[in-house]
Coordinates of N, CA and C in Angstrom, one line a residue:
M26 N -2.4 80.7 -81.3 CA -2.6 81.9 -80.6 C -4.1 81.8 -80.6
I27 N -4.1 83.0 -79.3 CA -5.0 83.1 -78.5 C -5.3 84.7 -78.9
I28 N -7.2 84.9 -79.4 CA -7.8 85.9 -80.1 C -8.5 86.5 -79.5
S29 N -9.0 87.9 -79.0 CA -9.7 88.0 -77.7 C -11.0 88.3 -78.8
L30 N -12.0 87.7 -78.9 CA -13.4 88.5 -79.1 C -14.2 89.2 -77.7
G31 N -13.7 89.3 -77.1 CA -14.8 90.5 -76.2 C -15.1 89.4 -75.0
N32 N -15.9 90.3 -74.4 CA -16.8 91.2 -74.7 C -16.0 92.9 -74.5
N33 N -14.9 92.1 -73.8 CA -14.3 93.5 -73.6 C -12.5 93.7 -73.4
C34 N -12.0 94.8 -73.2 CA -10.6 94.8 -73.3 C -9.8 93.9 -72.7
A35 N -10.8 93.1 -71.4 CA -9.9 92.3 -70.2 C -9.0 91.4 -70.6
I36 N -9.8 90.6 -72.2 CA -8.7 89.3 -72.9 C -7.2 89.4 -73.2
R37 N -7.7 90.8 -74.0 CA -6.4 91.1 -74.6 C -5.1 91.2 -73.9
Y38 N -5.7 92.4 -72.2 CA -5.2 92.7 -71.3 C -4.0 92.1 -70.2
M39 N -4.9 90.8 -70.2 CA -4.1 89.6 -69.4 C -3.2 88.5 -70.0
Y40 N -3.4 88.6 -71.4 CA -3.2 88.0 -72.0 C -1.4 88.4 -72.6
V41 N -1.6 89.5 -72.7 CA -0.6 90.0 -72.6 C 0.2 90.1 -71.4
K42 N -0.4 90.3 -70.4 CA 0.7 90.3 -68.8 C 1.1 88.6 -68.6
Y43 N 0.0 88.0 -69.4 CA 0.3 86.4 -69.2 C 1.6 85.9 -70.0
C44 N 1.4 86.5 -71.4 CA 3.0 86.7 -71.7 C 4.2 87.2 -71.7
K45 N 4.2 88.6 -70.9 CA 5.1 89.4 -70.8 C 6.1 87.9 -69.0
N46 N 5.3 87.2 -68.2 CA 5.4 86.6 -67.1 C 6.0 85.6 -68.0
K47 N 5.3 85.0 -69.3 CA 5.8 83.5 -69.6 C 7.3 84.1 -70.8
K48 N 7.4 85.0 -70.6 CA 8.9 85.8 -71.7 C 8.5 85.1 -73.0
I49 N 7.4 85.3 -73.5 CA 6.9 84.9 -74.8 C 6.0 85.7 -75.6
D50 N 6.3 86.0 -76.6 CA 5.2 86.9 -77.8 C 3.8 87.4 -77.7
S51 N 3.0 88.0 -77.5 CA 1.7 88.2 -76.6 C 1.0 87.8 -78.7
G52 N 1.7 88.5 -79.7 CA 1.5 89.0 -81.1 C 0.9 90.7 -81.2
P53 N 1.0 90.7 -82.4 CA 0.0 92.5 -82.0 C -1.6 92.6 -81.7
N54 N -2.5 93.5 -81.8 CA -3.6 93.5 -81.3 C -4.0 92.9 -82.8
N55 N -5.2 92.9 -82.5 CA -6.5 92.6 -83.1 C -7.6 92.5 -83.3
F56 N -8.9 92.2 -83.5 CA -9.6 93.8 -84.5 C -10.6 93.9 -83.0
F57 N -10.5 92.7 -82.0 CA -12.3 92.2 -80.7 C -11.5 93.5 -80.0
D58 N -10.1 93.4 -79.5 CA -8.9 93.3 -78.8 C -9.3 94.3 -78.1
S59 N -10.0 95.5 -77.9 CA -10.1 96.9 -77.4 C -11.8 97.4 -77.4
L60 N -12.8 96.1 -78.1 CA -14.2 97.0 -78.2 C -14.6 95.9 -77.2
S61 N -16.2 96.6 -76.7 CA -17.1 96.6 -76.2 C -18.0 96.1 -76.8
T62 N -18.2 94.3 -76.8 CA -19.3 93.7 -77.7 C -20.1 93.1 -77.0
H63 N -21.2 93.7 -76.9 CA -22.9 93.2 -75.8 C -23.0 92.1 -76.6
S64 N -23.0 91.0 -77.5 CA -23.5 90.0 -78.3 C -22.4 89.1 -79.3
M65 N -22.6 88.1 -79.3 CA -21.7 87.6 -80.8 C -22.0 88.2 -82.1
S66 N -23.4 88.6 -82.4 CA -23.9 88.8 -83.3 C -22.3 90.0 -83.1
C67 N -22.2 90.6 -82.7 CA -21.6 92.3 -82.8 C -19.9 91.2 -83.8
I68 N -19.6 90.3 -83.0 CA -18.8 89.3 -83.6 C -19.1 88.5 -85.3
N69 N -19.9 88.0 -85.5 CA -20.3 87.9 -86.2 C -20.7 88.5 -87.9
T70 N -21.2 89.4 -87.6 CA -21.7 90.3 -88.7 C -19.8 91.3 -89.0
I71 N -18.9 90.8 -88.7 CA -17.4 91.0 -89.1 C -17.7 90.5 -90.6
F72 N -18.3 89.2 -91.0 CA -17.9 88.1 -91.8 C -18.8 88.9 -92.9
N73 N -19.9 89.6 -92.6 CA -20.7 89.9 -93.7 C -20.5 91.2 -94.1
N74 N -19.7 92.0 -93.7 CA -19.5 93.0 -94.2 C -18.0 93.6 -94.8
S75 N -16.9 93.9 -96.0 CA -16.4 94.2 -96.0 C -15.5 95.8 -95.3
I76 N -14.4 95.3 -94.7 CA -13.7 96.7 -93.7 C -14.1 98.3 -94.4
D77 N -14.2 98.0 -95.9 CA -14.5 99.5 -96.6 C -15.8 100.0 -96.3
N78 N -16.9 99.0 -96.0 CA -18.3 99.2 -95.6 C -18.2 99.7 -94.2
I79 N -17.1 99.1 -93.4 CA -17.4 98.8 -92.0 C -17.5 100.5 -91.6
L80 N -16.2 100.8 -92.3 CA -15.5 101.8 -91.5 C -15.8 103.4 -92.1
I81 N -17.0 103.4 -93.2 CA -17.0 104.4 -93.9 C -17.6 105.6 -92.9
S82 N -18.0 106.9 -93.5 CA -18.4 107.6 -91.8 C -19.2 107.5 -92.1
E83 N -20.6 106.9 -92.7 CA -21.9 107.5 -92.2 C -21.9 105.8 -91.0
N84 N -21.2 104.7 -91.4 CA -21.3 103.6 -90.1 C -20.6 103.8 -89.0
I85 N -18.8 104.5 -88.6 CA -18.9 105.5 -87.7 C -19.4 106.7 -86.9
I86 N -20.3 106.2 -86.0 CA -21.0 106.8 -85.2 C -20.4 107.2 -84.0
K87 N -20.4 108.9 -83.8 CA -19.5 109.7 -82.5 C -21.0 109.2 -81.8
G88 N -20.3 108.7 -80.9 CA -21.5 109.5 -78.9 C -20.8 110.1 -78.5
G89 N -20.6 110.1 -76.9 CA -20.6 110.9 -76.2 C -19.6 111.1 -75.8
L90 N -19.2 111.7 -74.4 CA -17.7 111.5 -73.7 C -17.8 110.2 -73.0
Y91 N -16.7 109.5 -72.8 CA -17.3 108.0 -72.1 C -17.1 108.0 -70.8
N92 N -16.4 109.3 -70.3 CA -16.2 109.4 -68.6 C -16.5 110.8 -68.1
P93 N -17.5 111.7 -68.6 CA -17.7 112.6 -68.2 C -17.3 113.6 -67.3
N94 N -18.1 112.7 -66.1 CA -17.8 113.3 -64.6 C -16.2 112.9 -64.3
T95 N -14.9 112.2 -65.0 CA -14.1 112.5 -64.6 C -12.5 113.8 -64.4
S96 N -12.1 113.8 -63.7 CA -11.5 115.0 -63.9 C -9.8 114.6 -64.8
K97 N -10.1 113.7 -64.9 CA -8.9 113.5 -65.9 C -9.3 113.8 -67.3
G98 N -7.8 114.0 -68.5 CA -8.4 114.3 -69.2 C -9.3 115.6 -69.6
N99 N -9.8 116.7 -69.3 CA -10.7 117.1 -70.0 C -9.9 118.2 -70.4
G100 N -11.5 118.5 -71.4 CA -11.3 119.2 -72.5 C -11.0 118.5 -73.8
G101 N -10.6 119.1 -75.1 CA -10.4 118.2 -75.7 C -9.6 116.7 -75.5
N102 N -9.4 116.5 -74.6 CA -8.6 115.0 -74.5 C -9.2 114.2 -73.5
Q103 N -10.4 114.3 -73.9 CA -11.7 113.5 -73.3 C -11.4 112.1 -74.5
K104 N -11.8 110.9 -73.8 CA -11.7 110.4 -75.0 C -13.5 109.8 -75.6
I105 N -13.4 109.8 -76.2 CA -14.9 109.7 -76.8 C -15.8 108.3 -77.2
K106 N -16.8 108.0 -76.8 CA -17.4 106.5 -77.8 C -17.6 106.7 -79.1
I107 N -17.4 105.6 -79.5 CA -17.4 105.4 -81.3 C -18.1 104.4 -81.0
Y108 N -19.0 103.5 -81.7 CA -19.8 102.9 -82.6 C -20.0 102.3 -84.1
F109 N -19.7 101.3 -83.7 CA -19.2 100.7 -85.3 C -20.4 100.4 -85.4
K110 N -21.4 100.8 -86.7 CA -23.1 100.5 -86.9 C -22.8 99.1 -87.9
L111 N -22.2 99.3 -88.3 CA -22.7 97.7 -89.3 C -21.5 96.1 -88.3
L112 N -21.2 96.6 -87.2 CA -20.9 95.4 -86.2 C -21.8 95.8 -85.2
D113 N -22.5 95.5 -85.4 CA -24.0 95.7 -84.3 C -23.9 96.9 -83.0
N114 N -22.9 97.8 -83.3 CA -22.7 98.8 -82.4 C -21.9 98.0 -81.8
A115 N -21.1 98.0 -82.4 CA -19.7 97.3 -81.2 C -19.4 98.5 -81.1
L116 N -18.4 99.3 -79.6 CA -18.4 100.0 -78.8 C -16.7 100.4 -78.6
S117 N -16.0 101.3 -79.5 CA -14.8 101.8 -78.4 C -14.9 102.8 -78.1
I118 N -13.8 103.0 -76.4 CA -14.1 104.2 -75.9 C -12.8 104.0 -75.6
H119 N -11.5 103.9 -76.6 CA -10.4 103.8 -76.2 C -9.6 104.5 -77.7
D120 N -10.3 105.0 -78.8 CA -9.6 104.9 -80.0 C -9.4 107.2 -79.9
L121 N -10.6 107.5 -79.8 CA -10.5 108.6 -80.2 C -10.8 109.5 -79.5
Y122 N -10.6 111.2 -79.5 CA -10.8 111.7 -78.5 C -11.7 113.3 -79.0
K123 N -12.0 113.9 -77.9 CA -13.2 114.7 -78.4 C -13.2 115.7 -79.5
N124 N -11.5 116.1 -79.1 CA -11.1 117.1 -80.6 C -10.1 116.6 -81.2
S125 N -9.8 115.1 -81.3 CA -9.2 114.4 -82.4 C -9.0 115.1 -83.6
S126 N -8.3 115.5 -84.5 CA -7.4 115.8 -85.6 C -8.1 114.7 -86.9
V127 N -8.4 115.5 -88.4 CA -8.3 114.5 -89.6 C -7.4 113.4 -89.6
R128 N -5.9 114.0 -89.4 CA -5.1 113.2 -89.3 C -5.2 112.4 -88.4
Y129 N -5.2 112.1 -87.7 CA -5.6 111.2 -85.9 C -6.6 110.3 -86.6
Y130 N -7.4 111.1 -87.2 CA -9.1 110.5 -87.2 C -8.9 109.4 -88.8
N131 N -7.9 109.4 -89.4 CA -7.4 108.8 -90.3 C -6.4 107.7 -89.8
K132 N -5.6 107.9 -89.2 CA -5.0 106.7 -88.6 C -5.6 105.9 -87.3
F133 N -7.1 106.6 -87.2 CA -7.7 104.9 -86.3 C -8.6 104.7 -87.2
L134 N -8.3 104.8 -88.4 CA -9.5 103.7 -89.6 C -8.3 102.4 -89.8
E135 N -7.1 103.5 -90.2 CA -6.2 103.0 -91.3 C -5.5 101.4 -90.2
K136 N -6.3 101.7 -88.3 CA -5.2 100.7 -87.4 C -6.5 99.9 -87.7
Y137 N -7.5 100.1 -87.8 CA -8.8 99.1 -88.0 C -9.0 98.6 -89.4
K138 N -8.4 99.0 -90.0 CA -8.4 98.1 -91.6 C -7.2 97.2 -91.3
R139 N -5.8 97.6 -90.5 CA -4.7 96.6 -90.5 C -5.3 95.4 -89.5
K140 N -6.3 95.7 -87.9 CA -6.3 94.7 -87.5 C -7.8 94.0 -88.3
Y141 N -8.5 94.3 -89.1 CA -9.6 93.6 -89.6 C -9.0 92.4 -90.8
N142 N -7.3 93.0 -91.5 CA -6.9 92.2 -92.3 C -6.0 90.9 -91.6
R143 N -5.6 91.6 -90.6 CA -4.4 90.3 -89.7 C -6.0 89.5 -89.4
F144 N -7.1 89.9 -88.2 CA -7.9 89.7 -88.0 C -8.0 88.1 -89.4
M145 N -8.7 88.5 -90.4 CA -8.8 87.0 -91.1 C -7.3 86.6 -91.9
D146 N -6.2 87.2 -91.3 CA -5.0 86.3 -92.3 C -4.8 85.3 -90.8
N147 N -5.0 85.7 -90.0 CA -4.9 84.4 -88.8 C -5.8 83.6 -89.2
I148 N -7.5 83.3 -89.8 CA -8.4 82.6 -90.0 C -7.7 81.7 -91.3
R149 N -6.9 82.7 -92.7 CA -6.6 81.4 -93.9 C -4.7 81.1 -93.0
S150 N -4.5 81.0 -91.6 CA -3.4 80.6 -91.3 C -3.3 78.9 -91.1
N151 N -2.3 78.4 -90.6 CA -2.7 77.1 -90.1 C -2.2 76.7 -88.8
E152 N -2.7 77.9 -88.0 CA -2.2 78.4 -86.7 C -3.0 77.9 -85.9
I153 N -3.3 77.0 -84.5 CA -4.6 76.4 -83.8 C -4.7 78.2 -82.7
L154 N -5.7 78.2 -83.3 CA -6.7 79.4 -83.2 C -7.9 79.4 -81.7
Y155 N -7.1 80.1 -80.9 CA -8.2 79.9 -79.4 C -8.8 81.0 -79.6
F156 N -10.3 81.2 -80.0 CA -10.6 82.6 -80.0 C -11.8 83.1 -78.5
I157 N -11.2 83.6 -77.8 CA -12.8 83.5 -76.6 C -13.0 84.8 -76.0
R158 N -13.7 84.4 -75.9 CA -15.0 85.4 -75.4 C -15.8 85.7 -73.9
S159 N -15.3 86.2 -73.4 CA -16.0 86.6 -71.7 C -17.5 86.5 -71.4
K160 N -18.9 86.1 -72.3 CA -19.5 86.8 -72.4 C -20.5 85.2 -72.9
K161 N -21.5 84.8 -72.6 CA -22.4 84.1 -73.0 C -22.3 83.9 -74.2
I162 N -22.3 82.8 -74.8 CA -22.4 82.3 -76.1 C -23.4 81.8 -76.9
T163 N -24.1 81.5 -77.3 CA -25.3 80.5 -77.5 C -24.8 79.5 -78.8
Q164 N -25.5 78.6 -78.4 CA -25.0 77.2 -79.6 C -25.5 77.4 -80.9
C165 N -26.4 78.0 -81.0 CA -27.2 78.7 -82.4 C -25.5 79.9 -82.9
E166 N -25.3 80.9 -81.7 CA -24.1 82.3 -82.2 C -22.9 81.1 -82.8
A167 N -22.9 79.6 -81.8 CA -21.4 79.6 -82.2 C -21.4 78.6 -83.7
D168 N -22.6 77.9 -84.1 CA -22.4 77.9 -85.4 C -22.3 78.6 -86.4
V169 N -23.0 79.8 -86.0 CA -23.0 80.6 -87.5 C -20.9 81.4 -87.2
F170 N -21.0 81.3 -85.8 CA -19.0 81.6 -85.8 C -18.4 80.2 -86.5
K171 N -19.0 79.7 -86.6 CA -18.1 77.8 -87.2 C -18.2 77.8 -88.2
N172 N -19.3 78.5 -88.9 CA -19.5 78.3 -89.8 C -18.8 79.2 -90.9
F173 N -18.9 80.0 -90.9 CA -18.1 81.7 -91.3 C -16.9 81.3 -90.9
V174 N -16.3 80.8 -89.7 CA -14.4 80.5 -90.2 C -13.6 79.5 -91.7
Y175 N -14.9 78.2 -91.2 CA -14.7 77.4 -92.2 C -15.1 77.6 -93.7
E176 N -15.8 79.1 -94.1 CA -16.3 78.9 -95.3 C -14.6 80.1 -95.5
I177 N -13.9 80.7 -94.8 CA -12.9 81.1 -94.9 C -11.1 80.0 -95.0
N178 N -11.8 79.1 -94.3 CA -10.3 78.2 -94.1 C -11.2 77.1 -94.0
P179 N -11.1 76.3 -94.7 CA -12.1 74.8 -94.6 C -11.1 74.3 -93.5
N180 N -10.7 74.3 -93.5 CA -8.8 73.9 -92.6 C -8.3 74.3 -91.3
C181 N -8.8 75.3 -90.9 CA -8.9 76.1 -90.4 C -8.9 75.1 -88.4
T182 N -7.9 75.2 -88.2 CA -7.6 74.4 -86.5 C -8.3 75.2 -85.2
F183 N -9.4 75.4 -85.1 CA -9.7 76.4 -84.0 C -10.6 76.2 -83.0
F184 N -10.6 76.5 -81.7 CA -11.9 76.7 -80.4 C -12.1 77.9 -80.6
L185 N -13.8 77.8 -80.1 CA -13.9 78.7 -79.6 C -14.9 78.9 -78.5
I186 N -13.6 79.6 -77.2 CA -13.9 79.4 -76.1 C -14.8 80.9 -75.3
C187 N -15.3 80.1 -74.6 CA -16.6 81.0 -74.2 C -15.7 80.5 -72.2
L188 N -16.0 82.2 -71.6 CA -15.8 81.7 -70.6 C -16.8 82.2 -69.5
A189 N -17.5 81.8 -68.5 CA -18.3 81.9 -68.2 C -18.8 81.6 -66.4
K190 N -19.9 82.6 -66.0 CA -20.2 82.1 -64.3 C -20.5 81.2 -63.7
D191 N -21.8 81.0 -64.8 CA -23.3 80.6 -64.5 C -23.4 79.6 -65.3
D192 N -22.2 79.2 -66.4 CA -22.6 77.9 -67.1 C -21.4 76.6 -67.1
A193 N -21.7 75.8 -66.7 CA -20.9 74.6 -66.2 C -19.6 74.5 -67.8
D194 N -18.7 73.4 -67.3 CA -18.1 73.6 -68.3 C -18.4 72.3 -68.9
N195 N -18.2 72.7 -70.8 CA -18.8 71.4 -71.8 C -17.9 72.0 -73.0
I196 N -17.8 70.6 -73.7 CA -16.9 70.9 -74.6 C -17.9 70.3 -76.1
N197 N -18.0 71.0 -76.8 CA -18.8 69.9 -78.3 C -18.2 70.9 -79.4
K198 N -16.8 69.8 -79.9 CA -16.4 69.6 -80.6 C -15.3 71.2 -80.6
E199 N -15.3 72.1 -81.3 CA -14.9 73.3 -81.3 C -15.5 74.7 -80.8
F200 N -16.6 74.2 -80.3 CA -17.2 75.0 -79.0 C -16.6 74.6 -77.8
I201 N -16.3 75.2 -76.7 CA -15.9 74.6 -75.4 C -16.7 76.1 -74.4
T202 N -17.4 75.5 -73.5 CA -17.4 76.6 -72.3 C -16.8 76.2 -71.3
I203 N -16.3 77.5 -70.6 CA -14.6 76.7 -69.2 C -15.9 77.6 -68.3
N204 N -16.2 77.0 -67.0 CA -16.8 77.9 -66.2 C -15.9 79.1 -65.2
L205 N -16.0 80.3 -65.4 CA -14.8 81.0 -63.9 C -14.4 80.5 -63.0
K206 N -15.4 80.0 -62.4 CA -15.6 80.5 -60.8 C -14.3 79.2 -60.4
K207 N -14.6 78.8 -61.3 CA -13.0 77.4 -60.1 C -11.2 78.1 -60.1
Y208 N -11.6 79.2 -61.8 CA -10.6 79.8 -61.4 C -10.5 81.4 -60.4
E209 N -11.5 81.7 -59.7 CA -11.4 82.3 -59.0 C -10.0 82.7 -57.8
K210 N -9.9 83.6 -58.0 CA -8.9 84.1 -56.6 C -9.5 84.6 -55.4
S211 N -10.3 85.2 -55.9 CA -11.4 85.8 -54.5 C -13.2 85.8 -55.6
C212 N -13.7 86.1 -54.3 CA -15.0 86.5 -55.0 C -15.5 88.1 -55.4
K213 N -14.2 89.0 -55.2 CA -14.5 90.2 -55.4 C -14.4 90.4 -57.1
Y214 N -15.2 91.0 -57.5 CA -15.4 91.3 -59.4 C -14.2 92.5 -59.9
D215 N -14.2 92.8 -60.6 CA -13.1 93.7 -61.2 C -13.9 93.8 -62.7
Y216 N -13.6 94.5 -63.5 CA -14.1 95.1 -64.5 C -12.7 94.3 -65.6
D217 N -11.7 94.1 -65.4 CA -10.9 93.5 -66.0 C -10.8 91.8 -65.2
F218 N -11.6 91.6 -64.2 CA -11.5 90.3 -64.3 C -9.8 89.5 -63.5
S219 N -10.1 90.9 -62.6 CA -8.5 90.5 -62.0 C -8.1 89.3 -60.8
N220 N -9.6 88.9 -60.2 CA -9.7 88.1 -59.5 C -9.7 86.5 -59.9
I221 N -9.7 86.1 -61.6 CA -9.5 85.5 -62.0 C -7.8 84.9 -62.0
D222 N -7.3 83.9 -62.1 CA -6.5 83.2 -62.0 C -5.7 83.4 -63.9
W223 N -5.2 84.5 -64.1 CA -5.6 84.2 -65.6 C -4.2 83.1 -66.3
D224 N -3.8 83.1 -65.5 CA -2.0 82.4 -65.6 C -3.0 80.7 -65.7
K225 N -3.1 80.3 -64.8 CA -3.7 78.6 -64.9 C -5.1 78.6 -65.6
L226 N -5.7 79.8 -66.0 CA -6.4 79.6 -66.8 C -6.0 79.6 -68.4
F227 N -5.0 80.0 -69.0 CA -4.2 80.5 -69.9 C -3.4 79.3 -70.2
D228 N -3.5 78.6 -69.2 CA -2.7 77.6 -69.7 C -3.0 76.2 -69.5
Y229 N -4.4 76.0 -68.8 CA -4.9 75.5 -69.7 C -5.8 75.4 -71.0
I230 N -6.1 76.8 -71.3 CA -6.6 76.7 -72.6 C -5.3 76.5 -73.8
L231 N -4.1 76.4 -73.5 CA -2.8 76.5 -74.9 C -2.5 75.0 -74.5
L232 N -3.2 74.1 -74.1 CA -3.3 72.9 -73.5 C -3.9 71.8 -74.8
I233 N -5.4 72.9 -74.9 CA -6.3 72.2 -75.8 C -5.8 71.6 -77.4
K234 N -6.2 70.5 -77.9 CA -5.7 70.6 -78.8 C -7.0 69.8 -80.0

């Protein structure tokens, strides 16, 4: 099972496309699929906080409009920035509108409770898990993540995979770095990494045992 750890929605988006082409199930969304996370600290802090604390009102910070200059979605239909304070200000730009109702806001909270429980249940499962992040991960950050996972499930079989543009390929037990340059279809950079041959990349990742 592939689980995105950010740093944005590109990995999940591309994995869903990959599964659709392969006619396989991509599975339900996970906690970090659509969040912008500036570092692994956003990920690792989830293990130190209950979901009830993460989602209480004082820990959900509403920011400004995500893209105030766009002509699409003017007025109350424009998306706003939402920061998860206890997750080192992990950022959502897809979930809430400027004038979202109380009912809609409560649905947002319930959605992230489900995603949190699913994330933890996946760790408790017997499946092979591939946690993938498209931003640099230090060895120290990887060790912290690894220790938290093994505290939840000492028998968990998983790989923490860092997709890097500047670091060489490296395998250190559960922690794997993959250089993206050899998977580039062009030198053009897009926010969703559409210049990457994701089919080839996911094919390779899913062979790791």
